[in-house]
mmCIF file of C-alpha atoms and ligand atoms in Angstrom:
data_model
loop_
_atom_site.group_PDB
_atom_site.id
_atom_site.type_symbol
_atom_site.label_atom_id
_atom_site.label_comp_id
_atom_site.label_asym_id
_atom_site.label_seq_id
_atom_site.Cartn_x
_atom_site.Cartn_y
_atom_site.Cartn_z
ATOM 1 C CA UNK S 93 44.472 -14.794 200.629
ATOM 2 C CA UNK S 94 46.799 -14.349 203.548
ATOM 3 C CA UNK S 95 50.071 -12.810 202.513
ATOM 4 C CA UNK S 96 53.289 -14.491 203.521
ATOM 5 C CA UNK S 97 55.326 -13.216 206.454
ATOM 6 C CA UNK S 98 57.939 -10.967 204.876
ATOM 7 C CA UNK S 99 61.553 -11.970 205.307
ATOM 8 C CA UNK S 100 63.249 -9.361 207.427
ATOM 9 C CA UNK S 101 66.890 -8.631 208.016
ATOM 10 C CA UNK S 102 67.938 -9.452 204.418
ATOM 11 C CA UNK S 103 70.657 -7.415 202.702
ATOM 12 C CA UNK S 104 69.601 -4.142 201.132
ATOM 13 C CA UNK S 105 69.901 -3.871 197.379
ATOM 14 C CA UNK S 106 69.367 -0.722 195.336
ATOM 15 C CA UNK S 107 70.942 2.694 195.776
ATOM 16 C CA UNK S 108 69.334 3.764 199.033
ATOM 17 C CA UNK S 109 69.424 2.363 202.551
ATOM 18 C CA UNK S 110 66.731 3.083 205.127
ATOM 19 C CA UNK S 111 67.092 3.885 208.807
ATOM 20 C CA UNK S 112 64.020 4.033 211.050
ATOM 21 C CA UNK S 113 63.769 6.271 214.094
ATOM 22 C CA UNK S 114 61.107 5.956 216.785
ATOM 23 C CA UNK S 115 60.568 8.752 219.278
ATOM 24 C CA UNK S 116 58.032 10.683 221.328
ATOM 25 C CA UNK S 117 57.476 13.608 218.964
ATOM 26 C CA UNK S 118 54.279 14.335 220.894
ATOM 27 C CA UNK S 119 52.899 13.469 224.331
ATOM 28 C CA UNK S 120 54.103 14.248 227.853
ATOM 29 C CA UNK S 121 57.801 13.897 227.064
ATOM 30 C CA UNK S 122 57.765 15.258 223.524
ATOM 31 C CA UNK S 123 61.079 17.066 223.982
ATOM 32 C CA UNK S 124 62.883 13.714 224.160
ATOM 33 C CA UNK S 125 61.674 12.599 220.733
ATOM 34 C CA UNK S 126 61.990 15.990 219.074
ATOM 35 C CA UNK S 127 65.559 16.471 220.249
ATOM 36 C CA UNK S 128 66.750 12.987 219.264
ATOM 37 C CA UNK S 129 65.140 13.450 215.872
ATOM 38 C CA UNK S 130 66.971 16.736 215.337
ATOM 39 C CA UNK S 131 70.280 15.088 216.233
ATOM 40 C CA UNK S 132 69.537 12.056 214.068
ATOM 41 C CA UNK S 133 68.666 14.194 211.039
ATOM 42 C CA UNK S 134 71.905 16.125 211.343
ATOM 43 C CA UNK S 135 73.917 12.888 211.509
ATOM 44 C CA UNK S 136 72.193 11.499 208.408
ATOM 45 C CA UNK S 137 72.674 14.735 206.501
ATOM 46 C CA UNK S 138 76.390 14.763 207.308
ATOM 47 C CA UNK S 139 76.694 11.106 206.251
ATOM 48 C CA UNK S 140 75.050 11.801 202.912
ATOM 49 C CA UNK S 141 77.470 14.678 202.298
ATOM 50 C CA UNK S 142 80.250 12.098 202.691
ATOM 51 C CA UNK S 143 78.745 9.851 199.998
ATOM 52 C CA UNK S 144 76.295 7.969 202.244
ATOM 53 C CA UNK S 145 76.890 4.380 203.318
ATOM 54 C CA UNK S 146 78.697 2.056 200.920
ATOM 55 C CA UNK S 147 77.833 4.627 198.247
ATOM 56 C CA UNK S 148 74.102 4.405 198.961
ATOM 57 C CA UNK S 149 72.051 7.407 199.987
ATOM 58 C CA UNK S 150 70.778 7.173 203.581
ATOM 59 C CA UNK S 151 67.040 7.682 203.963
ATOM 60 C CA UNK S 152 65.516 8.363 207.370
ATOM 61 C CA UNK S 153 61.958 7.614 208.396
ATOM 62 C CA UNK S 154 60.823 8.780 211.839
ATOM 63 C CA UNK S 155 57.623 7.599 213.494
ATOM 64 C CA UNK S 156 56.013 9.286 216.506
ATOM 65 C CA UNK S 157 55.032 6.893 219.301
ATOM 66 C CA UNK S 158 53.320 9.665 221.321
ATOM 67 C CA UNK S 159 55.258 8.475 224.354
ATOM 68 C CA UNK S 160 53.312 5.201 224.471
ATOM 69 C CA UNK S 161 55.046 1.799 224.664
ATOM 70 C CA UNK S 162 52.286 0.092 222.601
ATOM 71 C CA UNK S 163 52.765 2.678 219.845
ATOM 72 C CA UNK S 164 56.542 2.191 219.937
ATOM 73 C CA UNK S 165 55.992 -1.530 219.334
ATOM 74 C CA UNK S 166 53.584 -0.889 216.440
ATOM 75 C CA UNK S 167 56.014 1.611 214.910
ATOM 76 C CA UNK S 168 58.920 -0.871 215.178
ATOM 77 C CA UNK S 169 56.962 -3.571 213.335
ATOM 78 C CA UNK S 170 55.838 -1.108 210.695
ATOM 79 C CA UNK S 171 59.308 0.268 210.000
ATOM 80 C CA UNK S 172 60.748 -3.229 209.730
ATOM 81 C CA UNK S 173 58.074 -4.971 207.678
ATOM 82 C CA UNK S 174 56.729 -2.130 205.520
ATOM 83 C CA UNK S 175 59.557 0.342 205.223
ATOM 84 C CA UNK S 176 62.286 -2.315 205.237
ATOM 85 C CA UNK S 177 64.646 -0.319 207.425
ATOM 86 C CA UNK S 178 68.088 -1.826 207.989
ATOM 87 C CA UNK S 179 68.447 -0.354 211.482
ATOM 88 C CA UNK S 180 66.102 0.996 214.157
ATOM 89 C CA UNK S 181 67.112 4.019 216.226
ATOM 90 C CA UNK S 182 65.358 4.623 219.534
ATOM 91 C CA UNK S 183 63.860 4.875 221.961
ATOM 92 C CA UNK S 184 64.853 7.319 224.677
ATOM 93 C CA UNK S 185 62.549 6.004 227.404
ATOM 94 C CA UNK S 186 63.522 2.582 228.719
ATOM 95 C CA UNK S 187 59.891 1.474 228.980
ATOM 96 C CA UNK S 188 59.442 2.097 225.259
ATOM 97 C CA UNK S 189 62.754 0.516 224.254
ATOM 98 C CA UNK S 190 61.706 -2.548 226.242
ATOM 99 C CA UNK S 191 58.513 -2.674 224.156
ATOM 100 C CA UNK S 192 60.578 -2.616 220.935
ATOM 101 C CA UNK S 193 63.446 -4.919 221.880
ATOM 102 C CA UNK S 194 61.879 -8.311 221.157
ATOM 103 C CA UNK S 195 60.581 -7.037 217.801
ATOM 104 C CA UNK S 196 64.111 -6.061 216.752
ATOM 105 C CA UNK S 197 65.411 -9.442 217.913
ATOM 106 C CA UNK S 198 62.799 -11.596 216.232
ATOM 107 C CA UNK S 199 63.132 -9.722 212.936
ATOM 108 C CA UNK S 200 66.957 -9.657 212.973
ATOM 109 C CA UNK S 201 67.061 -5.881 212.709
ATOM 110 C CA UNK S 202 69.604 -4.109 214.928
ATOM 111 C CA UNK S 203 68.221 -1.493 217.296
ATOM 112 C CA UNK S 204 70.393 1.241 218.798
ATOM 113 C CA UNK S 205 68.949 3.136 221.731
ATOM 114 C CA UNK S 206 70.185 6.653 222.335
ATOM 115 C CA UNK S 207 69.166 7.153 225.944
ATOM 116 C CA UNK S 208 67.559 4.074 227.503
ATOM 117 C CA UNK S 209 69.570 3.431 230.635
ATOM 118 C CA UNK S 210 67.662 0.570 232.288
ATOM 119 C CA UNK S 211 69.894 -2.547 232.321
ATOM 120 C CA UNK S 212 67.099 -4.819 231.010
ATOM 121 C CA UNK S 213 66.961 -2.999 227.652
ATOM 122 C CA UNK S 214 70.002 -4.902 226.360
ATOM 123 C CA UNK S 215 69.871 -7.860 228.719
ATOM 124 C CA UNK S 216 66.903 -10.071 229.405
ATOM 125 C CA UNK S 217 67.606 -11.945 232.631
ATOM 126 C CA UNK S 218 71.153 -13.179 232.061
ATOM 127 C CA UNK S 219 70.753 -13.273 228.274
ATOM 128 C CA UNK S 220 72.043 -10.416 226.140
ATOM 129 C CA UNK S 221 69.463 -9.463 223.506
ATOM 130 C CA UNK S 222 71.145 -10.351 220.203
ATOM 131 C CA UNK S 223 70.018 -7.299 218.194
ATOM 132 C CA UNK S 224 69.695 -4.586 220.843
ATOM 133 C CA UNK S 225 72.422 -2.036 221.602
ATOM 134 C CA UNK S 226 72.698 1.279 223.401
ATOM 135 C CA UNK S 227 75.220 4.119 223.379
ATOM 136 C CA UNK S 228 74.596 5.488 226.889
ATOM 137 C CA UNK S 229 75.646 4.446 230.402
ATOM 138 C CA UNK S 230 73.359 2.355 232.602
ATOM 139 C CA UNK S 231 71.260 3.204 235.638
ATOM 140 C CA UNK S 232 73.230 1.057 238.053
ATOM 141 C CA UNK S 233 76.067 3.469 237.323
ATOM 142 C CA UNK S 234 73.912 6.640 237.439
ATOM 143 C CA UNK S 235 72.267 5.575 240.711
ATOM 144 C CA UNK S 236 75.634 4.837 242.297
ATOM 145 C CA UNK S 237 77.090 8.127 241.075
ATOM 146 C CA UNK S 238 74.358 10.177 242.745
ATOM 147 C CA UNK S 239 74.311 8.108 245.943
ATOM 148 C CA UNK S 240 78.058 8.704 246.287
ATOM 149 C CA UNK S 241 77.703 12.397 245.544
ATOM 150 C CA UNK S 242 75.004 12.781 248.192
ATOM 151 C CA UNK S 243 76.983 10.944 250.886
ATOM 152 C CA UNK S 244 80.525 12.098 250.023
ATOM 153 C CA UNK S 245 80.136 15.606 248.633
ATOM 154 C CA UNK S 246 76.922 16.783 250.249
ATOM 155 C CA UNK S 247 77.463 14.682 253.411
ATOM 156 C CA UNK S 248 73.768 13.922 253.779
ATOM 157 C CA UNK S 249 72.417 10.751 255.385
ATOM 158 C CA UNK S 250 68.597 11.066 255.416
ATOM 159 C CA UNK S 251 66.925 10.957 252.036
ATOM 160 C CA UNK S 252 63.385 10.444 250.740
ATOM 161 C CA UNK S 253 62.645 8.834 247.373
ATOM 162 C CA UNK S 254 59.740 9.756 245.100
ATOM 163 C CA UNK S 255 59.535 7.507 242.037
ATOM 164 C CA UNK S 256 57.323 6.838 239.021
ATOM 165 C CA UNK S 257 55.826 3.346 239.295
ATOM 166 C CA UNK S 258 54.794 3.202 235.626
ATOM 167 C CA UNK S 259 58.330 3.882 234.412
ATOM 168 C CA UNK S 260 60.990 1.134 234.295
ATOM 169 C CA UNK S 261 63.760 3.728 234.282
ATOM 170 C CA UNK S 262 62.454 5.448 237.403
ATOM 171 C CA UNK S 263 61.951 2.213 239.319
ATOM 172 C CA UNK S 264 65.414 0.934 238.400
ATOM 173 C CA UNK S 265 67.198 4.160 239.231
ATOM 174 C CA UNK S 266 65.414 4.398 242.598
ATOM 175 C CA UNK S 267 66.543 0.867 243.421
ATOM 176 C CA UNK S 268 70.175 1.429 242.394
ATOM 177 C CA UNK S 269 70.352 4.718 244.303
ATOM 178 C CA UNK S 270 68.823 3.114 247.402
ATOM 179 C CA UNK S 271 71.243 0.163 247.386
ATOM 180 C CA UNK S 272 74.382 2.279 247.228
ATOM 181 C CA UNK S 273 73.058 4.946 249.577
ATOM 182 C CA UNK S 274 72.206 2.386 252.264
ATOM 183 C CA UNK S 275 75.507 0.569 251.798
ATOM 184 C CA UNK S 276 77.246 3.848 252.526
ATOM 185 C CA UNK S 277 75.332 4.270 255.765
ATOM 186 C CA UNK S 278 72.482 6.440 254.497
ATOM 187 C CA UNK S 279 68.877 6.032 255.569
ATOM 188 C CA UNK S 280 65.829 6.208 253.278
ATOM 189 C CA UNK S 281 63.337 7.921 255.594
ATOM 190 C CA UNK S 282 60.391 7.849 253.173
ATOM 191 C CA UNK S 283 59.532 6.283 249.848
ATOM 192 C CA UNK S 284 56.563 7.550 247.831
ATOM 193 C CA UNK S 285 55.257 6.872 244.320
ATOM 194 C CA UNK S 286 53.466 8.613 241.482
ATOM 195 C CA UNK S 287 52.494 7.784 237.914
ATOM 196 C CA UNK S 288 53.428 9.837 234.864
ATOM 197 C CA UNK S 289 50.570 12.036 233.752
ATOM 198 C CA UNK S 290 49.612 12.901 237.343
ATOM 199 C CA UNK S 291 49.635 16.589 238.187
ATOM 200 C CA UNK S 292 49.065 16.751 241.920
ATOM 201 C CA UNK S 293 51.826 15.439 244.150
ATOM 202 C CA UNK S 294 50.825 17.171 247.390
ATOM 203 C CA UNK S 295 49.793 13.997 249.231
ATOM 204 C CA UNK S 296 53.137 12.287 248.586
ATOM 205 C CA UNK S 297 55.081 15.460 249.380
ATOM 206 C CA UNK S 298 53.204 15.993 252.635
ATOM 207 C CA UNK S 299 54.040 12.448 253.713
ATOM 208 C CA UNK S 300 57.691 13.065 252.835
ATOM 209 C CA UNK S 301 57.757 16.372 254.678
ATOM 210 C CA UNK S 302 56.605 14.610 257.850
ATOM 211 C CA UNK S 303 59.743 12.435 257.789
ATOM 212 C CA UNK S 304 62.051 15.428 257.522
ATOM 213 C CA UNK S 305 64.591 14.209 254.916
ATOM 214 C CA UNK S 306 67.684 16.254 254.079
ATOM 215 C CA UNK S 307 67.171 15.692 250.340
ATOM 216 C CA UNK S 308 64.504 14.199 248.061
ATOM 217 C CA UNK S 309 65.634 11.875 245.250
ATOM 218 C CA UNK S 310 63.222 11.971 242.303
ATOM 219 C CA UNK S 311 64.320 9.711 239.441
ATOM 220 C CA UNK S 312 61.598 10.918 237.069
ATOM 221 C CA UNK S 313 61.103 12.808 233.801
ATOM 222 C CA UNK S 314 61.162 16.610 233.566
ATOM 223 C CA UNK S 315 57.381 16.895 233.123
ATOM 224 C CA UNK S 316 56.580 15.610 236.614
ATOM 225 C CA UNK S 317 59.820 16.665 238.339
ATOM 226 C CA UNK S 318 59.211 20.345 237.584
ATOM 227 C CA UNK S 319 55.671 20.188 239.021
ATOM 228 C CA UNK S 320 56.855 18.205 242.049
ATOM 229 C CA UNK S 321 59.482 20.839 242.854
ATOM 230 C CA UNK S 322 57.015 23.702 242.583
ATOM 231 C CA UNK S 323 54.440 21.994 244.768
ATOM 232 C CA UNK S 324 57.114 21.109 247.326
ATOM 233 C CA UNK S 325 58.033 24.784 247.693
ATOM 234 C CA UNK S 326 54.337 25.680 248.066
ATOM 235 C CA UNK S 327 54.189 23.180 250.917
ATOM 236 C CA UNK S 328 57.187 24.815 252.582
ATOM 237 C CA UNK S 329 59.670 22.048 251.782
ATOM 238 C CA UNK S 330 63.040 23.781 251.489
ATOM 239 C CA UNK S 331 65.318 20.773 250.999
ATOM 240 C CA UNK S 332 67.109 20.203 247.694
ATOM 241 C CA UNK S 333 66.138 17.545 245.177
ATOM 242 C CA UNK S 334 68.361 15.165 243.245
ATOM 243 C CA UNK S 335 67.663 13.056 240.188
ATOM 244 C CA UNK S 336 68.974 11.596 236.949
ATOM 245 C CA UNK S 337 69.032 12.189 233.198
ATOM 246 C CA UNK S 338 65.224 12.245 232.981
ATOM 247 C CA UNK S 339 65.371 15.813 234.302
ATOM 248 C CA UNK S 340 67.496 16.911 231.374
ATOM 249 C CA UNK S 341 65.330 19.122 229.174
ATOM 250 C CA UNK S 342 64.997 22.860 228.713
ATOM 251 C CA UNK S 343 61.324 22.471 229.586
ATOM 252 C CA UNK S 344 62.290 21.571 233.170
ATOM 253 C CA UNK S 345 63.257 25.187 233.867
ATOM 254 C CA UNK S 346 60.259 26.688 232.066
ATOM 255 C CA UNK S 347 57.946 24.949 234.511
ATOM 256 C CA UNK S 348 60.173 24.792 237.611
ATOM 257 C CA UNK S 349 60.759 28.552 237.537
ATOM 258 C CA UNK S 350 63.594 28.460 240.059
ATOM 259 C CA UNK S 351 62.045 25.916 242.425
ATOM 260 C CA UNK S 352 64.886 23.473 241.644
ATOM 261 C CA UNK S 353 67.680 25.907 242.504
ATOM 262 C CA UNK S 354 70.206 24.129 244.707
ATOM 263 C CA UNK S 355 69.246 20.711 243.305
ATOM 264 C CA UNK S 356 71.438 18.186 241.463
ATOM 265 C CA UNK S 357 71.088 15.672 238.647
ATOM 266 C CA UNK S 358 73.330 13.206 236.847
ATOM 267 C CA UNK S 359 73.340 13.123 233.060
ATOM 268 C CA UNK S 360 75.312 12.252 229.899
ATOM 269 C CA UNK S 361 76.562 15.538 228.536
ATOM 270 C CA UNK S 362 77.223 19.147 229.365
ATOM 271 C CA UNK S 363 77.437 21.949 226.803
ATOM 272 C CA UNK S 364 80.040 23.545 229.120
ATOM 273 C CA UNK S 365 82.509 20.844 228.025
ATOM 274 C CA UNK S 366 85.296 22.806 226.286
ATOM 275 C CA UNK S 367 86.471 19.876 224.106
ATOM 276 C CA UNK S 368 86.622 20.778 220.389
ATOM 277 C CA UNK S 369 84.393 17.778 219.506
ATOM 278 C CA UNK S 370 81.636 19.170 221.720
ATOM 279 C CA UNK S 371 82.056 22.837 220.814
ATOM 280 C CA UNK S 372 82.250 22.022 217.087
ATOM 281 C CA UNK S 373 79.057 20.014 217.293
ATOM 282 C CA UNK S 374 77.279 22.837 219.115
ATOM 283 C CA UNK S 375 78.260 25.214 216.303
ATOM 284 C CA UNK S 376 77.028 22.873 213.537
ATOM 285 C CA UNK S 377 73.810 22.141 215.397
ATOM 286 C CA UNK S 378 73.082 25.797 216.118
ATOM 287 C CA UNK S 379 73.624 26.703 212.461
ATOM 288 C CA UNK S 380 70.640 24.513 211.558
ATOM 289 C CA UNK S 381 68.315 24.641 214.546
ATOM 290 C CA UNK S 382 69.102 28.104 215.959
ATOM 291 C CA UNK S 383 69.359 26.701 219.470
ATOM 292 C CA UNK S 384 72.103 24.779 221.276
ATOM 293 C CA UNK S 385 71.651 20.998 221.387
ATOM 294 C CA UNK S 386 70.331 19.443 224.575
ATOM 295 C CA UNK S 387 71.551 16.081 225.876
ATOM 296 C CA UNK S 388 69.100 14.126 223.767
ATOM 297 C CA UNK S 389 70.039 15.910 220.558
ATOM 298 C CA UNK S 390 73.617 14.836 221.285
ATOM 299 C CA UNK S 391 72.670 11.246 222.147
ATOM 300 C CA UNK S 392 70.396 11.019 219.086
ATOM 301 C CA UNK S 393 73.269 12.219 216.916
ATOM 302 C CA UNK S 394 75.713 9.757 218.492
ATOM 303 C CA UNK S 395 73.321 6.794 218.206
ATOM 304 C CA UNK S 396 72.834 7.480 214.489
ATOM 305 C CA UNK S 397 76.575 7.899 213.949
ATOM 306 C CA UNK S 398 77.434 4.663 215.769
ATOM 307 C CA UNK S 399 74.795 2.808 213.729
ATOM 308 C CA UNK S 400 76.022 4.255 210.420
ATOM 309 C CA UNK S 401 79.651 3.550 211.296
ATOM 310 C CA UNK S 402 78.722 -0.111 211.827
ATOM 311 C CA UNK S 403 76.738 -0.168 208.568
ATOM 312 C CA UNK S 404 79.741 1.173 206.686
ATOM 313 C CA UNK S 405 82.005 -1.499 208.235
ATOM 314 C CA UNK S 406 79.494 -4.365 207.842
ATOM 315 C CA UNK S 407 80.314 -7.031 205.246
ATOM 316 C CA UNK S 408 76.871 -6.366 203.714
ATOM 317 C CA UNK S 409 73.809 -4.324 204.656
ATOM 318 C CA UNK S 410 71.901 -7.187 206.244
ATOM 319 C CA UNK S 411 70.622 -7.233 209.825
ATOM 320 C CA UNK S 412 73.036 -9.947 210.969
ATOM 321 C CA UNK S 413 76.074 -8.322 209.320
ATOM 322 C CA UNK S 414 75.276 -4.882 210.783
ATOM 323 C CA UNK S 415 74.723 -6.496 214.166
ATOM 324 C CA UNK S 416 78.164 -8.161 213.988
ATOM 325 C CA UNK S 417 79.753 -4.823 213.078
ATOM 326 C CA UNK S 418 77.959 -3.065 215.947
ATOM 327 C CA UNK S 419 79.413 -5.633 218.338
ATOM 328 C CA UNK S 420 82.879 -4.677 217.102
ATOM 329 C CA UNK S 421 82.395 -0.935 217.738
ATOM 330 C CA UNK S 422 85.590 0.245 219.366
ATOM 331 C CA UNK S 423 86.636 3.689 220.494
ATOM 332 C CA UNK S 424 84.070 5.469 218.344
ATOM 333 C CA UNK S 425 84.530 9.194 218.950
ATOM 334 C CA UNK S 426 81.072 10.416 219.897
ATOM 335 C CA UNK S 427 80.080 13.894 221.063
ATOM 336 C CA UNK S 428 78.855 12.414 224.358
ATOM 337 C CA UNK S 429 82.104 10.469 224.778
ATOM 338 C CA UNK S 430 83.853 7.485 223.246
ATOM 339 C CA UNK S 431 81.809 4.388 222.572
ATOM 340 C CA UNK S 432 83.208 0.869 222.854
ATOM 341 C CA UNK S 433 80.472 -1.763 222.863
ATOM 342 C CA UNK S 434 80.997 -4.493 225.474
ATOM 343 C CA UNK S 435 79.785 -8.094 225.519
ATOM 344 C CA UNK S 436 76.383 -7.009 226.846
ATOM 345 C CA UNK S 437 75.946 -4.429 224.027
ATOM 346 C CA UNK S 438 76.589 -1.479 226.337
ATOM 347 C CA UNK S 439 79.285 1.198 226.287
ATOM 348 C CA UNK S 440 81.251 2.279 229.323
ATOM 349 C CA UNK S 441 80.937 6.039 229.638
ATOM 350 C CA UNK S 442 81.352 8.709 232.265
ATOM 351 C CA UNK S 443 78.500 10.714 233.777
ATOM 352 C CA UNK S 444 78.324 14.390 234.610
ATOM 353 C CA UNK S 445 76.697 15.957 237.637
ATOM 354 C CA UNK S 446 74.878 19.219 237.122
ATOM 355 C CA UNK S 447 73.791 21.719 239.775
ATOM 356 C CA UNK S 448 70.781 23.945 239.158
ATOM 357 C CA UNK S 449 71.480 27.577 239.905
ATOM 358 C CA UNK S 450 69.330 30.548 238.947
ATOM 359 C CA UNK S 451 67.050 28.185 237.070
ATOM 360 C CA UNK S 452 69.899 26.902 234.877
ATOM 361 C CA UNK S 453 72.001 23.736 234.904
ATOM 362 C CA UNK S 454 75.664 24.268 235.711
ATOM 363 C CA UNK S 455 78.369 21.664 235.123
ATOM 364 C CA UNK S 456 79.679 20.468 238.481
ATOM 365 C CA UNK S 457 81.689 17.255 238.066
ATOM 366 C CA UNK S 458 82.522 14.381 235.744
ATOM 367 C CA UNK S 459 82.397 10.900 237.244
ATOM 368 C CA UNK S 460 84.414 8.146 235.579
ATOM 369 C CA UNK S 461 83.060 4.593 235.730
HETATM 370 N N1 LIG P 190 67.445 7.359 230.641
HETATM 371 C C1 LIG P 190 66.043 7.622 230.441
HETATM 372 C C2 LIG P 190 65.313 6.279 230.357
HETATM 373 O O1 LIG P 190 65.927 5.258 230.252
HETATM 374 C C3 LIG P 190 65.778 8.453 229.224
HETATM 375 C C4 LIG P 190 66.534 9.754 229.099
HETATM 376 C C5 LIG P 190 67.845 9.798 228.605
HETATM 377 C C6 LIG P 190 65.962 10.948 229.462
HETATM 378 C C7 LIG P 190 68.566 10.999 228.510
HETATM 379 C C8 LIG P 190 66.669 12.152 229.374
HETATM 380 C C9 LIG P 190 67.976 12.183 228.910
HETATM 381 O O2 LIG P 190 64.119 6.191 230.387
#
């Protein structure tokens, strides 16, 4: 016989409460999932040391989506219907969060994304998705920030764009950068595309070289960006690159090997931040993982903390009650900045600009919204 559709979103009973995390623990951007999972685990561990949530022990179940949107959707359904999680954490990549969003909504289970910056993740057309939240800034902001930096600080006016057509984040960021850059008098002299997983970018780079831009904007993920930069140097392209948070992984430098020196990217967090909240977190994180946290470890930690704070404040541990509490999140002191959730389920946060020097990212500026 066919089993009945399970009721989801009901209040948790018993002495444990489950949180599900979905991330790319393997695949082309495995660092994203591994880092958020490390941050998430630390947050849960600290919560359990403080007597859990409403006296219940917090249990975490992480599923690997291998970097595939279809797998992220399958994992979301599984965590909700089989594991009965009260909250979903994830994803990093906007394309994968977009694949999960309607599942969270239809099952009345709140989803908190750590790093998905595409506006559509929390807003579908002009409708805010009732159960989907994020704790990071949006790409319209990140694109504007870099377009301003390029025109005002670097005083450049001719830029080429190289974007990933299979990646909602990349497409969005390219568009937002272009809009602001052109409004400020800049000219996009070439626009080329690639698809994640590709390894040879020489054709696109040769076309770009022919247009002689002063800078190349690549809103992509570290896996491709590092290869693009190396191949550009092999082709004799000497101009700097610029990009966004997708660059932000230690793996970028392992592959780039100095080819990104003199380039810039916008992101959410810098370990150079001297604030005690940041430096304290780095110490606690290092004590467990023996390495300093990267941006996604920080965002993963903050997403879990924001979710658990809402769970603690919720009138009961049901999907709708946790959702209501998430909407009331105000001035939550995160490591990546304070989080106040607005009417569209987004926080308003500052961005940092990093410069790559000697194959390392160096804090350059903070940009307030
Ligand atoms: N913002 C990226 C996206 O939406 C993901 C990302 C966040 C990558 C933070 C690196 C650091 O797809």
